[in-house]
CSV table of N, CA, C and O in Angstrom, one decimal:
chain,number,residue,atom,x,y,z
A,1220,UNK,N,-2.3,6.2,-3.5
A,1220,UNK,CA,-0.9,6.4,-3.0
A,1220,UNK,C,-0.2,5.0,-2.9
A,1220,UNK,O,1.0,5.0,-2.9
A,1221,UNK,N,-0.9,4.0,-2.6
A,1221,UNK,CA,-0.3,2.7,-2.4
A,1221,UNK,C,0.5,2.2,-3.7
A,1221,UNK,O,1.6,1.8,-3.6
A,1222,UNK,N,-0.1,2.4,-4.8
A,1222,UNK,CA,0.6,2.0,-6.0
A,1222,UNK,C,1.9,2.8,-6.2
A,1222,UNK,O,2.9,2.3,-6.6
A,1223,UNK,N,1.8,4.1,-6.0
A,1223,UNK,CA,2.9,5.0,-6.2
A,1223,UNK,C,4.1,4.6,-5.2
A,1223,UNK,O,5.2,4.5,-5.6
A,1224,UNK,N,3.7,4.3,-4.0
A,1224,UNK,CA,4.7,3.8,-3.0
A,1224,UNK,C,5.3,2.5,-3.4
A,1224,UNK,O,6.5,2.4,-3.3
A,1225,UNK,N,4.5,1.6,-3.9
A,1225,UNK,CA,5.0,0.3,-4.3
A,1225,UNK,C,5.9,0.4,-5.5
A,1225,UNK,O,7.0,-0.1,-5.6
A,1226,UNK,N,5.5,1.2,-6.5
A,1226,UNK,CA,6.3,1.4,-7.7
A,1226,UNK,C,7.7,2.1,-7.3
A,1226,UNK,O,8.7,1.8,-7.9
A,1227,UNK,N,7.6,3.1,-6.5
A,1227,UNK,CA,8.8,3.8,-6.1
A,1227,UNK,C,9.9,2.9,-5.5
A,1227,UNK,O,11.1,3.0,-5.7
A,1228,UNK,N,9.4,1.9,-4.8
A,1228,UNK,CA,10.3,0.9,-4.2
A,1228,UNK,C,10.6,-0.3,-5.1
A,1228,UNK,O,11.3,-1.3,-4.7
A,1229,UNK,N,10.0,-0.2,-6.3
A,1229,UNK,CA,10.2,-1.3,-7.3
A,1229,UNK,C,9.8,-2.7,-6.8
A,1229,UNK,O,10.5,-3.7,-7.0
A,1230,UNK,N,8.6,-2.7,-6.2
A,1230,UNK,CA,8.0,-3.9,-5.7
A,1230,UNK,C,6.9,-4.4,-6.6
A,1230,UNK,O,6.1,-3.5,-7.1
A,1231,UNK,N,6.8,-5.7,-6.8
A,1231,UNK,CA,5.6,-6.2,-7.4
A,1231,UNK,C,4.5,-6.3,-6.4
A,1231,UNK,O,4.7,-6.2,-5.2
A,1232,UNK,N,3.3,-6.4,-6.9
A,1232,UNK,CA,2.1,-6.6,-6.0
A,1232,UNK,C,2.3,-7.9,-5.2
A,1232,UNK,O,2.0,-7.8,-4.0
A,1233,UNK,N,2.9,-8.9,-5.8
A,1233,UNK,CA,3.1,-10.2,-5.0
A,1233,UNK,C,4.1,-10.0,-3.9
A,1233,UNK,O,3.9,-10.5,-2.8
A,1234,UNK,N,5.2,-9.3,-4.2
A,1234,UNK,CA,6.3,-9.1,-3.2
A,1234,UNK,C,5.8,-8.2,-2.1
A,1234,UNK,O,6.1,-8.5,-0.9
A,1235,UNK,N,5.0,-7.2,-2.4
A,1235,UNK,CA,4.4,-6.3,-1.3
A,1235,UNK,C,3.5,-7.2,-0.5
A,1235,UNK,O,3.5,-7.1,0.7
A,1236,UNK,N,2.6,-7.9,-1.2
A,1236,UNK,CA,1.7,-8.8,-0.4
A,1236,UNK,C,2.4,-9.7,0.5
A,1236,UNK,O,2.0,-9.9,1.7
A,1237,UNK,N,3.5,-10.4,0.1
A,1237,UNK,CA,4.2,-11.3,0.9
A,1237,UNK,C,4.8,-10.5,2.1
A,1237,UNK,O,4.8,-11.0,3.2
A,1238,UNK,N,5.3,-9.3,1.9
A,1238,UNK,CA,6.0,-8.6,2.9
A,1238,UNK,C,5.0,-8.1,4.0
A,1238,UNK,O,5.4,-8.0,5.2
A,1239,UNK,N,3.7,-7.9,3.6
A,1239,UNK,CA,2.7,-7.4,4.6
A,1239,UNK,C,1.7,-8.5,5.0
A,1239,UNK,O,0.8,-8.3,5.8
A,1240,UNK,N,1.9,-9.7,4.4
A,1240,UNK,CA,1.0,-10.8,4.8
A,1240,UNK,C,-0.4,-10.9,4.2
A,1240,UNK,O,-1.3,-11.4,4.8
A,1241,UNK,N,-0.5,-10.4,2.9
A,1241,UNK,CA,-1.8,-10.5,2.2
A,1241,UNK,C,-1.5,-11.0,0.8
A,1241,UNK,O,-0.3,-11.1,0.4
A,1242,UNK,N,-2.5,-11.4,0.1
A,1242,UNK,CA,-2.4,-11.9,-1.3
A,1242,UNK,C,-2.1,-10.8,-2.3
A,1242,UNK,O,-2.4,-9.7,-2.1
A,1243,UNK,N,-1.5,-11.2,-3.4
A,1243,UNK,CA,-1.3,-10.3,-4.5
A,1243,UNK,C,-2.6,-9.7,-5.0
A,1243,UNK,O,-2.7,-8.6,-5.3
A,1244,UNK,N,-3.7,-10.6,-5.1
A,1244,UNK,CA,-4.9,-10.1,-5.5
A,1244,UNK,C,-5.6,-9.1,-4.6
A,1244,UNK,O,-6.3,-8.1,-5.1
A,1245,UNK,N,-5.3,-9.2,-3.3
A,1245,UNK,CA,-5.8,-8.2,-2.4
A,1245,UNK,C,-5.1,-6.8,-2.6
A,1245,UNK,O,-5.7,-5.8,-2.7
A,1246,UNK,N,-3.8,-6.8,-2.8
A,1246,UNK,CA,-3.0,-5.6,-3.2
A,1246,UNK,C,-3.6,-5.0,-4.5
A,1246,UNK,O,-3.8,-3.8,-4.5
A,1247,UNK,N,-3.8,-5.8,-5.5
A,1247,UNK,CA,-4.4,-5.4,-6.7
A,1247,UNK,C,-5.7,-4.7,-6.5
A,1247,UNK,O,-6.0,-3.7,-7.1
A,1248,UNK,N,-6.6,-5.4,-5.7
A,1248,UNK,CA,-7.9,-4.8,-5.5
A,1248,UNK,C,-7.9,-3.5,-4.8
A,1248,UNK,O,-8.6,-2.6,-5.1
A,1249,UNK,N,-6.9,-3.3,-3.8
A,1249,UNK,CA,-6.7,-2.0,-3.2
A,1249,UNK,C,-6.3,-1.0,-4.2
A,1249,UNK,O,-6.9,0.1,-4.2
A,1250,UNK,N,-5.4,-1.3,-5.0
A,1250,UNK,CA,-4.8,-0.3,-6.0
A,1250,UNK,C,-5.9,0.1,-7.0
A,1250,UNK,O,-5.9,1.2,-7.5
A,1251,UNK,N,-6.7,-0.8,-7.4
A,1251,UNK,CA,-7.8,-0.6,-8.4
A,1251,UNK,C,-9.0,0.0,-7.8
A,1251,UNK,O,-10.0,0.3,-8.5
A,1252,UNK,N,-9.1,0.2,-6.5
A,1252,UNK,CA,-10.2,0.7,-5.8
A,1252,UNK,C,-11.4,-0.2,-5.7
A,1252,UNK,O,-12.5,0.2,-5.4
A,1253,UNK,N,-11.2,-1.5,-5.9
A,1253,UNK,CA,-12.3,-2.5,-5.8
A,1253,UNK,C,-12.5,-2.9,-4.4
A,1253,UNK,O,-13.5,-3.5,-4.1
A,1254,UNK,N,-11.6,-2.6,-3.5
A,1254,UNK,CA,-11.6,-3.1,-2.1
A,1254,UNK,C,-11.0,-2.0,-1.3
A,1254,UNK,O,-10.0,-1.4,-1.6
A,1255,UNK,N,-11.6,-1.6,-0.1
A,1255,UNK,CA,-11.1,-0.7,0.8
A,1255,UNK,C,-10.1,-1.3,1.7
A,1255,UNK,O,-10.2,-2.5,2.1
A,1256,UNK,N,-9.0,-0.6,2.1
A,1256,UNK,CA,-8.0,-1.1,3.0
A,1256,UNK,C,-8.6,-1.0,4.4
A,1256,UNK,O,-9.0,0.1,4.8
A,1257,UNK,N,-8.5,-2.1,5.2
A,1257,UNK,CA,-9.0,-2.0,6.6
A,1257,UNK,C,-8.0,-1.2,7.4
A,1257,UNK,O,-6.8,-1.0,6.9
A,1258,UNK,N,-8.4,-0.8,8.5
A,1258,UNK,CA,-7.5,0.0,9.4
A,1258,UNK,C,-6.3,-0.8,9.8
A,1258,UNK,O,-5.2,-0.3,9.7
A,1259,UNK,N,-6.5,-2.1,10.1
A,1259,UNK,CA,-5.4,-2.9,10.5
A,1259,UNK,C,-4.4,-3.1,9.4
A,1259,UNK,O,-3.2,-3.1,9.6
A,1260,UNK,N,-4.9,-3.3,8.2
A,1260,UNK,CA,-4.0,-3.5,7.0
A,1260,UNK,C,-3.3,-2.1,6.7
A,1260,UNK,O,-2.1,-2.1,6.4
A,1261,UNK,N,-4.0,-1.0,6.8
A,1261,UNK,CA,-3.4,0.3,6.6
A,1261,UNK,C,-2.3,0.6,7.6
A,1261,UNK,O,-1.2,1.1,7.2
A,1262,UNK,N,-2.4,0.1,8.8
A,1262,UNK,CA,-1.4,0.3,9.8
A,1262,UNK,C,-0.2,-0.5,9.4
A,1262,UNK,O,1.0,0.0,9.5
A,1263,UNK,N,-0.4,-1.7,9.0
A,1263,UNK,CA,0.8,-2.6,8.6
A,1263,UNK,C,1.5,-2.0,7.3
A,1263,UNK,O,2.7,-1.9,7.3
A,1264,UNK,N,0.7,-1.5,6.4
A,1264,UNK,CA,1.3,-0.8,5.2
A,1264,UNK,C,2.0,0.4,5.5
A,1264,UNK,O,3.2,0.6,5.1
A,1265,UNK,N,1.5,1.3,6.4
A,1265,UNK,CA,2.2,2.5,6.8
A,1265,UNK,C,3.4,2.2,7.5
A,1265,UNK,O,4.5,2.8,7.3
A,1266,UNK,N,3.4,1.2,8.4
A,1266,UNK,CA,4.6,0.8,9.1
A,1266,UNK,C,5.7,0.2,8.1
A,1266,UNK,O,6.8,0.6,8.2
A,1267,UNK,N,5.2,-0.6,7.2
A,1267,UNK,CA,6.2,-1.1,6.2
A,1267,UNK,C,6.9,0.0,5.4
A,1267,UNK,O,8.1,-0.1,5.2
A,1268,UNK,N,6.1,1.0,5.0
A,1268,UNK,CA,6.7,2.0,4.2
A,1268,UNK,C,7.3,3.2,5.0
A,1268,UNK,O,7.8,4.1,4.5
A,1269,UNK,N,7.1,3.1,6.4
A,1269,UNK,CA,7.5,4.1,7.3
A,1269,UNK,C,7.0,5.5,7.0
A,1269,UNK,O,7.7,6.5,6.9
A,1270,UNK,N,5.6,5.5,6.8
A,1270,UNK,CA,4.9,6.7,6.6
A,1270,UNK,C,3.7,6.8,7.5
A,1270,UNK,O,3.4,5.8,8.2
A,1271,UNK,N,3.1,7.9,7.6
A,1271,UNK,CA,1.9,8.1,8.4
A,1271,UNK,C,0.7,7.5,7.7
A,1271,UNK,O,0.7,7.4,6.5
A,1272,UNK,N,-0.3,7.2,8.4
A,1272,UNK,CA,-1.6,6.8,7.8
A,1272,UNK,C,-2.1,7.9,6.9
A,1272,UNK,O,-2.7,7.6,5.9
A,1273,UNK,N,-2.0,9.1,7.3
A,1273,UNK,CA,-2.5,10.3,6.5
A,1273,UNK,C,-1.8,10.2,5.1
A,1273,UNK,O,-2.4,10.4,4.1
A,1274,UNK,N,-0.5,10.0,5.1
A,1274,UNK,CA,0.2,9.9,3.9
A,1274,UNK,C,-0.2,8.8,3.0
A,1274,UNK,O,-0.2,8.9,1.7
A,1275,UNK,N,-0.7,7.7,3.6
A,1275,UNK,CA,-1.2,6.6,2.8
A,1275,UNK,C,-2.5,6.9,2.2
A,1275,UNK,O,-2.7,6.5,1.0
A,1276,UNK,N,-3.4,7.5,2.9
A,1276,UNK,CA,-4.8,7.6,2.5
A,1276,UNK,C,-5.2,8.9,1.9
A,1276,UNK,O,-6.2,9.0,1.2
A,1277,UNK,N,-4.5,10.0,2.1
A,1277,UNK,CA,-4.9,11.3,1.6
A,1277,UNK,C,-4.2,11.6,0.3
A,1277,UNK,O,-3.0,11.6,0.2
A,1278,UNK,N,-5.1,11.8,-0.7
A,1278,UNK,CA,-4.6,12.0,-2.1
A,1278,UNK,C,-3.9,13.3,-2.3
A,1278,UNK,O,-3.1,13.5,-3.2
A,1279,UNK,N,-4.1,14.3,-1.4
A,1279,UNK,CA,-3.4,15.6,-1.6
A,1279,UNK,C,-2.1,15.7,-0.9
A,1279,UNK,O,-1.5,16.7,-0.9
A,1280,UNK,N,-1.6,14.6,-0.3
A,1280,UNK,CA,-0.3,14.6,0.3
A,1280,UNK,C,0.6,13.8,-0.5
A,1280,UNK,O,0.3,12.8,-1.0
A,1281,UNK,N,1.9,14.2,-0.6
A,1281,UNK,CA,2.9,13.4,-1.3
A,1281,UNK,C,3.4,12.3,-0.4
A,1281,UNK,O,3.9,12.6,0.7
A,1282,UNK,N,3.3,11.1,-0.7
A,1282,UNK,CA,3.6,10.0,0.1
A,1282,UNK,C,5.1,9.7,0.3
A,1282,UNK,O,5.5,8.9,1.0
A,1283,UNK,N,6.0,10.5,-0.5
A,1283,UNK,CA,7.4,10.1,-0.4
A,1283,UNK,C,8.1,11.2,0.4
A,1283,UNK,O,8.3,12.2,0.2
């Protein structure tokens, strides 16, 4: 859902990373499933996109 949210807002991985205080490579790792998002990072991401944590992590919910 993170990539879909980012693409919907027309953000690059780098610009999202800057906005939430992480590196572009960390955003890429999350999107590619190579790294799990910590609870603290998930909260920051959900706040940034103004969505619930469930919307961020549950694949069966539409994040928009």
